[in-house]
């Protein structure tokens, strides 16, 4: 299972250079998990880009979403990751999920580096 960050998930509903590779992962049945924040962020992307919200919902239906609870919030605080708020919450969620994930799929270099420091490798896109 791969932790999916919004920077990667958004590429599945908008056209960018990596979009096809992200869509291929979904088509191949790759299992994804993310924070419930992904739903908020992905719908914000859809709103800003004037994309049908159903496209965001379709993608979200294929991702296991972890509810933000006090434990994850506290972990985001105590990790002192230096990340922006939402990225710190994504990282805390990924650490919370732990060994259930094999890596993180993100296009945010700061989040990727922080995840690496916590033993979560970045996932490469298929060719």
CSV table of C-alpha atoms in Angstrom, one decimal:
chain,number,residue,atom,x,y,z
A,1,UNK,CA,0.0,0.0,0.0
A,2,UNK,CA,1.3,3.5,-0.9
A,3,UNK,CA,0.6,6.7,1.0
A,4,UNK,CA,-0.8,9.2,-1.5
A,5,UNK,CA,-0.1,12.8,-1.1
A,6,UNK,CA,-2.3,15.5,-2.7
A,7,UNK,CA,0.4,16.6,-5.1
A,8,UNK,CA,0.3,13.2,-6.7
A,9,UNK,CA,-3.4,12.6,-6.4
A,10,UNK,CA,-4.2,15.8,-8.2
A,11,UNK,CA,-2.3,14.7,-11.2
A,12,UNK,CA,-4.9,12.0,-11.7
A,13,UNK,CA,-7.7,14.5,-12.3
A,14,UNK,CA,-5.7,17.3,-14.1
A,15,UNK,CA,-3.4,17.1,-17.1
A,16,UNK,CA,0.2,17.3,-16.1
A,17,UNK,CA,3.3,15.4,-17.4
A,18,UNK,CA,3.0,12.7,-14.7
A,19,UNK,CA,-0.8,12.3,-15.0
A,20,UNK,CA,-0.7,9.2,-17.2
A,21,UNK,CA,1.6,7.3,-14.9
A,22,UNK,CA,-0.5,8.1,-11.9
A,23,UNK,CA,-3.6,6.9,-13.7
A,24,UNK,CA,-1.8,3.7,-14.6
A,25,UNK,CA,-1.2,3.0,-10.9
A,26,UNK,CA,-4.9,3.3,-10.3
A,27,UNK,CA,-5.7,1.2,-13.3
A,28,UNK,CA,-3.3,-1.5,-12.2
A,29,UNK,CA,-5.1,-1.8,-8.8
A,30,UNK,CA,-2.4,-0.2,-6.7
A,31,UNK,CA,-3.7,0.2,-3.1
A,32,UNK,CA,-3.5,3.7,-1.7
A,33,UNK,CA,-4.0,5.2,1.7
A,34,UNK,CA,-4.0,8.9,2.7
A,35,UNK,CA,-5.2,11.3,5.3
A,36,UNK,CA,-8.8,12.5,5.2
A,37,UNK,CA,-7.2,15.8,4.3
A,38,UNK,CA,-6.8,14.5,0.8
A,39,UNK,CA,-10.6,14.8,0.3
A,40,UNK,CA,-10.5,18.5,1.3
A,41,UNK,CA,-7.5,19.3,-0.8
A,42,UNK,CA,-8.5,17.3,-3.9
A,43,UNK,CA,-11.9,19.0,-3.9
A,44,UNK,CA,-10.2,22.4,-3.6
A,45,UNK,CA,-8.1,21.5,-6.6
A,46,UNK,CA,-11.2,20.5,-8.5
A,47,UNK,CA,-12.9,23.8,-7.6
A,48,UNK,CA,-10.0,25.9,-8.5
A,49,UNK,CA,-9.5,24.1,-11.9
A,50,UNK,CA,-13.2,23.9,-12.6
A,51,UNK,CA,-13.1,20.1,-12.7
A,52,UNK,CA,-16.3,18.0,-12.1
A,53,UNK,CA,-16.3,17.2,-8.3
A,54,UNK,CA,-17.4,13.6,-9.3
A,55,UNK,CA,-13.8,13.1,-10.7
A,56,UNK,CA,-12.4,13.8,-7.3
A,57,UNK,CA,-15.0,11.6,-5.7
A,58,UNK,CA,-14.2,8.7,-8.1
A,59,UNK,CA,-10.5,8.9,-7.2
A,60,UNK,CA,-11.2,9.2,-3.4
A,61,UNK,CA,-13.4,6.1,-3.6
A,62,UNK,CA,-10.2,4.2,-4.4
A,63,UNK,CA,-8.2,5.5,-1.5
A,64,UNK,CA,-8.4,4.4,2.1
A,65,UNK,CA,-8.8,7.6,4.1
A,66,UNK,CA,-7.5,7.8,7.6
A,67,UNK,CA,-9.4,10.2,9.9
A,68,UNK,CA,-7.4,12.8,11.6
A,69,UNK,CA,-7.6,12.2,15.3
A,70,UNK,CA,-5.9,13.7,18.4
A,71,UNK,CA,-3.0,11.2,18.2
A,72,UNK,CA,-2.2,12.2,14.6
A,73,UNK,CA,-2.5,15.8,15.4
A,74,UNK,CA,-0.2,15.4,18.5
A,75,UNK,CA,2.3,13.5,16.4
A,76,UNK,CA,2.4,16.3,13.8
A,77,UNK,CA,3.2,18.7,16.6
A,78,UNK,CA,5.9,16.6,18.3
A,79,UNK,CA,7.6,15.5,15.1
A,80,UNK,CA,8.9,19.1,14.5
A,81,UNK,CA,9.1,18.2,10.8
A,82,UNK,CA,9.5,21.8,9.7
A,83,UNK,CA,6.8,21.2,7.0
A,84,UNK,CA,3.8,23.4,6.2
A,85,UNK,CA,0.7,22.5,8.3
A,86,UNK,CA,-1.1,20.2,5.9
A,87,UNK,CA,2.1,18.4,4.9
A,88,UNK,CA,3.0,17.9,8.5
A,89,UNK,CA,-0.4,16.3,9.0
A,90,UNK,CA,0.1,14.1,5.9
A,91,UNK,CA,3.5,13.0,7.3
A,92,UNK,CA,2.1,12.3,10.7
A,93,UNK,CA,-0.6,10.2,9.1
A,94,UNK,CA,1.9,8.2,7.1
A,95,UNK,CA,4.0,7.6,10.2
A,96,UNK,CA,0.8,6.5,12.0
A,97,UNK,CA,-0.1,4.0,9.3
A,98,UNK,CA,3.5,2.7,9.7
A,99,UNK,CA,4.5,-0.6,8.1
A,100,UNK,CA,1.2,-1.0,6.3
A,101,UNK,CA,2.7,1.3,3.6
A,102,UNK,CA,5.7,0.6,1.4
A,103,UNK,CA,6.3,4.3,0.6
A,104,UNK,CA,4.9,7.7,-0.2
A,105,UNK,CA,3.9,9.0,-3.6
A,106,UNK,CA,4.4,12.8,-3.6
A,107,UNK,CA,5.8,15.5,-5.8
A,108,UNK,CA,6.6,17.7,-2.8
A,109,UNK,CA,10.3,17.5,-2.3
A,110,UNK,CA,10.2,18.8,1.3
A,111,UNK,CA,7.6,16.2,2.3
A,112,UNK,CA,9.5,13.4,0.5
A,113,UNK,CA,12.7,14.4,2.4
A,114,UNK,CA,10.9,14.5,5.7
A,115,UNK,CA,9.3,11.1,5.0
A,116,UNK,CA,12.7,9.6,4.1
A,117,UNK,CA,14.0,10.9,7.5
A,118,UNK,CA,11.2,8.9,9.1
A,119,UNK,CA,12.0,5.7,7.2
A,120,UNK,CA,9.3,6.1,4.5
A,121,UNK,CA,10.9,5.9,1.0
A,122,UNK,CA,9.6,7.8,-2.0
A,123,UNK,CA,7.8,5.7,-4.6
A,124,UNK,CA,8.9,6.0,-8.2
A,125,UNK,CA,6.3,6.2,-11.0
A,126,UNK,CA,6.2,3.4,-13.6
A,127,UNK,CA,7.7,4.1,-16.9
